[in-house]
CSV table of C-alpha atoms in Angstrom, one decimal:
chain,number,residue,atom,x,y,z
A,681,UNK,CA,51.0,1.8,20.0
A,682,UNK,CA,47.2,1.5,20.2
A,683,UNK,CA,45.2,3.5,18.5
A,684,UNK,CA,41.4,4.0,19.9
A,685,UNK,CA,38.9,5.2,17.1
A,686,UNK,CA,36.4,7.1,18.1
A,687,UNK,CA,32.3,5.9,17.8
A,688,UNK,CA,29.8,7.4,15.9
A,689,UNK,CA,27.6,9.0,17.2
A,690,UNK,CA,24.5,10.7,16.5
A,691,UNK,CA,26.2,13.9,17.0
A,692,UNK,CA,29.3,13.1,14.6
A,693,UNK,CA,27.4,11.4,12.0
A,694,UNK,CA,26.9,13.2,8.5
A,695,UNK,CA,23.4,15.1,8.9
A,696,UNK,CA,21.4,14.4,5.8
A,697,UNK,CA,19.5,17.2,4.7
A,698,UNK,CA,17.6,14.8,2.7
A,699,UNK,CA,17.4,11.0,2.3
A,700,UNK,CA,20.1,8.5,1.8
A,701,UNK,CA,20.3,6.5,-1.3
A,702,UNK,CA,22.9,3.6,-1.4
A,703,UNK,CA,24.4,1.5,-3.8
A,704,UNK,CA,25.9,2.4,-7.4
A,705,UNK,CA,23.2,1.5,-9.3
A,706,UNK,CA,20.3,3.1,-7.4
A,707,UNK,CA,22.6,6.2,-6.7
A,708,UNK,CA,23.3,6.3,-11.0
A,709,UNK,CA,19.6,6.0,-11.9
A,710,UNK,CA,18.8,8.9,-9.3
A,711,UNK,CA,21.4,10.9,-11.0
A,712,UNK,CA,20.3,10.1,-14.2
A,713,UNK,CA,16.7,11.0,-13.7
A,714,UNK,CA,16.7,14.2,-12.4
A,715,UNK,CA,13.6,13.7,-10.2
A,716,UNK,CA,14.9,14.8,-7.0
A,717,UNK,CA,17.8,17.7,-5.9
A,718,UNK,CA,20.8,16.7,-4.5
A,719,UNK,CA,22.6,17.8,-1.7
A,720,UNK,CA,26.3,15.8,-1.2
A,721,UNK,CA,27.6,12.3,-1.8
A,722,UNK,CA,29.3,10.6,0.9
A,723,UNK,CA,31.8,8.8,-0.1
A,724,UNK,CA,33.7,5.7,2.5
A,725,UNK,CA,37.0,7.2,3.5
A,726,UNK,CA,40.1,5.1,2.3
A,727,UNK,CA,38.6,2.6,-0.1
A,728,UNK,CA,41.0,1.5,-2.6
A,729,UNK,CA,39.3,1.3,-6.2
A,730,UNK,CA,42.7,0.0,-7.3
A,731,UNK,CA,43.7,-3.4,-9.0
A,732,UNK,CA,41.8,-6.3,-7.7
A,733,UNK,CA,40.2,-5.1,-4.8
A,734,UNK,CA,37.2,-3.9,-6.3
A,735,UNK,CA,35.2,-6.1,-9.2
A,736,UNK,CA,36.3,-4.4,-12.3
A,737,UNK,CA,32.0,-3.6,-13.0
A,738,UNK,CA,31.8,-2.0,-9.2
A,739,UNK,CA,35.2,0.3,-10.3
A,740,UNK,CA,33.4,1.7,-13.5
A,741,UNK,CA,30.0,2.2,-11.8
A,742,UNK,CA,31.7,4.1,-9.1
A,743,UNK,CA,33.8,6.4,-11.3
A,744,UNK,CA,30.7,7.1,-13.3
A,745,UNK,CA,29.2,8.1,-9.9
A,746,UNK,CA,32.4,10.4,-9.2
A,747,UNK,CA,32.2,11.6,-12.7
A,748,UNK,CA,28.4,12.3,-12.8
A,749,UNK,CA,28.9,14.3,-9.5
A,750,UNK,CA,31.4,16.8,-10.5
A,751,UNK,CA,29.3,17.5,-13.4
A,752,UNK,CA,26.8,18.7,-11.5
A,753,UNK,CA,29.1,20.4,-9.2
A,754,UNK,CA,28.0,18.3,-6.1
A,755,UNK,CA,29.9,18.0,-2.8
A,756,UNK,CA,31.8,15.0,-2.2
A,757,UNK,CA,32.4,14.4,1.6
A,758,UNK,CA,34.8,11.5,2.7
A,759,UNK,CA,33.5,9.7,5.8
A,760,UNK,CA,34.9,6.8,7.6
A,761,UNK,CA,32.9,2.8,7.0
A,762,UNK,CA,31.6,3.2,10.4
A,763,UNK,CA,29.6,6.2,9.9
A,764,UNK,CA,28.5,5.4,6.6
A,765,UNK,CA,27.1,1.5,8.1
A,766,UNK,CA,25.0,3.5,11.0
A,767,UNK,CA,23.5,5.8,7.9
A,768,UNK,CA,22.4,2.6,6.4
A,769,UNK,CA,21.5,0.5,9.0
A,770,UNK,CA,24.5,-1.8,8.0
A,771,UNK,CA,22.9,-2.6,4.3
A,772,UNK,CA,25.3,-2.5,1.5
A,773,UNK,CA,26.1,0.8,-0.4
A,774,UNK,CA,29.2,-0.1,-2.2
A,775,UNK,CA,31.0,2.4,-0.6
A,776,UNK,CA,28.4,5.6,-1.3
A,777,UNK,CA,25.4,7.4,0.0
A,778,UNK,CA,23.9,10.0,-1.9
A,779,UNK,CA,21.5,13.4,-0.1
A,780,UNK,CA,19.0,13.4,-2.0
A,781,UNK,CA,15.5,14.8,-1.7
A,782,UNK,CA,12.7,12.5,-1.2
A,783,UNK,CA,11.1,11.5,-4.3
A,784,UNK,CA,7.6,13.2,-5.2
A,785,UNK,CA,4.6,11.6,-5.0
A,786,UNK,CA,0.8,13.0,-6.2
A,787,UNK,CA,-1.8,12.2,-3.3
A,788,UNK,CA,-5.0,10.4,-5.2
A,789,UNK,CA,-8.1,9.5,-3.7
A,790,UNK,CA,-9.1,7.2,-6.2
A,791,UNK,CA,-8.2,6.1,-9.9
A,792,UNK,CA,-10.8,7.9,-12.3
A,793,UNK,CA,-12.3,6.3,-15.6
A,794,UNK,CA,-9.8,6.0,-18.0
A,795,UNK,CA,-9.1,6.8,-21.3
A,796,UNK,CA,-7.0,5.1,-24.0
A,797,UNK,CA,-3.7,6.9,-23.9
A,798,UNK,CA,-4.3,6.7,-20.0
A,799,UNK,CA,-4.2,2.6,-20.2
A,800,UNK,CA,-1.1,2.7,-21.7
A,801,UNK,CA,0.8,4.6,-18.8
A,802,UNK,CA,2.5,3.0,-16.1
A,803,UNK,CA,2.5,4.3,-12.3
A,804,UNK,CA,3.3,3.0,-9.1
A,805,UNK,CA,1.0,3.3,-6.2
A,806,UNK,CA,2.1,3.1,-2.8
A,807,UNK,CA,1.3,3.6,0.7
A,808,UNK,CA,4.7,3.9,2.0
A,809,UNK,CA,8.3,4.3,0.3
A,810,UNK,CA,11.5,4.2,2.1
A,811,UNK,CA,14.7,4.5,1.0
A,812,UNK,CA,15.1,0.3,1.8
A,813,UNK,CA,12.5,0.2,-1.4
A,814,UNK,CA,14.1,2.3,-3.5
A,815,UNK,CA,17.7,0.2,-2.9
A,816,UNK,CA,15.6,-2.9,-3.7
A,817,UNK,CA,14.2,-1.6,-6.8
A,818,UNK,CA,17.4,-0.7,-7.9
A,819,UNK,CA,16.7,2.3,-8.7
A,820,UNK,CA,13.5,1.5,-10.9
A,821,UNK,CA,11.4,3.9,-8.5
A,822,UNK,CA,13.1,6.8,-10.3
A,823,UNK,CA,11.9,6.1,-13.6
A,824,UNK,CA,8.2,5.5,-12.4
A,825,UNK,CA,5.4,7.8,-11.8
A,826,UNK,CA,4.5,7.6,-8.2
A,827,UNK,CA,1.3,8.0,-6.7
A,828,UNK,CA,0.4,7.9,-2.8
A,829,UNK,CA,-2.8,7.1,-1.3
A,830,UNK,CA,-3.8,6.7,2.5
A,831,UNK,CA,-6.3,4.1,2.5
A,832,UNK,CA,-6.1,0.7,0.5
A,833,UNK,CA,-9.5,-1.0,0.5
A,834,UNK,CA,-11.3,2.6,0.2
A,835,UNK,CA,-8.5,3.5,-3.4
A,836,UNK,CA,-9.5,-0.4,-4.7
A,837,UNK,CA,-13.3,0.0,-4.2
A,838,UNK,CA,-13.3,3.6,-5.5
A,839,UNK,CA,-11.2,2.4,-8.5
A,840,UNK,CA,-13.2,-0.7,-9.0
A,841,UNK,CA,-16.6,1.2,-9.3
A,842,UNK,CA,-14.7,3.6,-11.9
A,843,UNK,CA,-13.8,0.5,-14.4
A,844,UNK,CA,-10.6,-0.5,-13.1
A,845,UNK,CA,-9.8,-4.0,-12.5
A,846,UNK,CA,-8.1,-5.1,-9.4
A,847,UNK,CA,-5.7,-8.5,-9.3
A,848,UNK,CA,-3.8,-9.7,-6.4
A,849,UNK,CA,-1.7,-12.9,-5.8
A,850,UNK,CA,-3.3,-16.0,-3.7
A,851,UNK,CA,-3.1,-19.8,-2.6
A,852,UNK,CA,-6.7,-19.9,-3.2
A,853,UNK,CA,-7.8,-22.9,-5.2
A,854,UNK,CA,-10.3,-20.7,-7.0
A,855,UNK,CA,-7.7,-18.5,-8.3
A,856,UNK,CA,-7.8,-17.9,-12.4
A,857,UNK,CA,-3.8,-18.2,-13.6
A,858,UNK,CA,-2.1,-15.8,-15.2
A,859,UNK,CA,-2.0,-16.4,-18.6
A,860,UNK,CA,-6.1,-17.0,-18.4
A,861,UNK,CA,-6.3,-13.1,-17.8
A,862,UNK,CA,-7.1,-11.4,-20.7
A,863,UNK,CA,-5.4,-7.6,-20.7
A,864,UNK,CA,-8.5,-5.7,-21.2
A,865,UNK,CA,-9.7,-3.6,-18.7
A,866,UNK,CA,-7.0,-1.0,-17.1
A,867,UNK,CA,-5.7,-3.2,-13.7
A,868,UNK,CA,-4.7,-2.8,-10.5
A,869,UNK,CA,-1.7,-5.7,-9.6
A,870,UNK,CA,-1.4,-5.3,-5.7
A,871,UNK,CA,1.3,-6.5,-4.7
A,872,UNK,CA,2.0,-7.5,-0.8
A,873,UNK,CA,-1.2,-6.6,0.5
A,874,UNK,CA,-0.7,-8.0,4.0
């Protein structure tokens, strides 16, 4: 007997109402901080959690997922691999994908003169996020103030004249190394500026 699966397609794959995030750990750290609203969790149709096919860390991790989901009274919808690798682009999600709502981000111009208590927070700026980052933070972007800005060289200059410091990463000969740095001025670490 042969039995012929059907493909997805765009027309029978899951429609997200929000964003995909993948993988146990990012999906627990989203769930954990409350920073977005949640819309369903898909869950890959037929995977066996039992014995030794799943590492015995990836089996808790996922039934803290299931658990933290019926707590907050989420949908669970069971959809075969297939559907859940074209959601992903074929990246690894551990056998979930959470609807969430993109994170929030404030829109700043430029980074104002600082105070004291000011210096000791932490933010992330960005120019772009995608869910790809997220997965590759593992889930640190949840914990993290975001901040969004459209231009790079016109939020460094801007920031610059207002007393912040600005340090990137180079092959340069005249670099200064790290540990020459003193941490006195608020600063700016960009990171993959190309």
């Amino acid at each position: 007997m042969v039995h012929l699966r059907k493909e997805a397609t765009e027309l029978t794959l899951p429609r997200m109402v929000g964003e995909g995030i993948y993988g146990v750990g990012p999906i627990l750290v989203a769930l954990l901080s409350g920073r977005r609203e949640f819309y369903g969790l898909y869950i890959q149709k037929g995977l066996d959690l039992s014995g030794n096919n799943r590492k015995n860390k990836d089996k808790k991790g996922f039934e803290r997922v299931l658990t933290m989901v019926d707590k907050v009274g989420l949908q669970k919808i069971e959809v075969y691999k297939h559907e859940l690798n074209m959601i992903t682009d074929n990246r690894p999600y551990q056998g979930l994908v959470l609807d969430a709502s993109p994170l929030k981000m404030v829109v700043i111009k430029e980074l104002e003169p600082v105070s004291i208590e000011e210096q000791e927070t932490t933010s992330l700026w960005l120019l772009w996020i995608s869910v790809v980052v997220i997965k590759l933070s593992v889930g640190l972007l949840e914990l993290m103030k975001l901040r969004f800005f459209n231009n790079m060289m016109q939020f460094l200059v801007s920031s610059t004249k207002n007393g912040w410091r600005v340090l990137g990463c180079s092959v340069s000969s005249r670099v200064v190394p790290s540990p020459e740095i003193v941490p006195a001025a608020p600063t700016i670490l960009v990171l993959g500026s190309e």
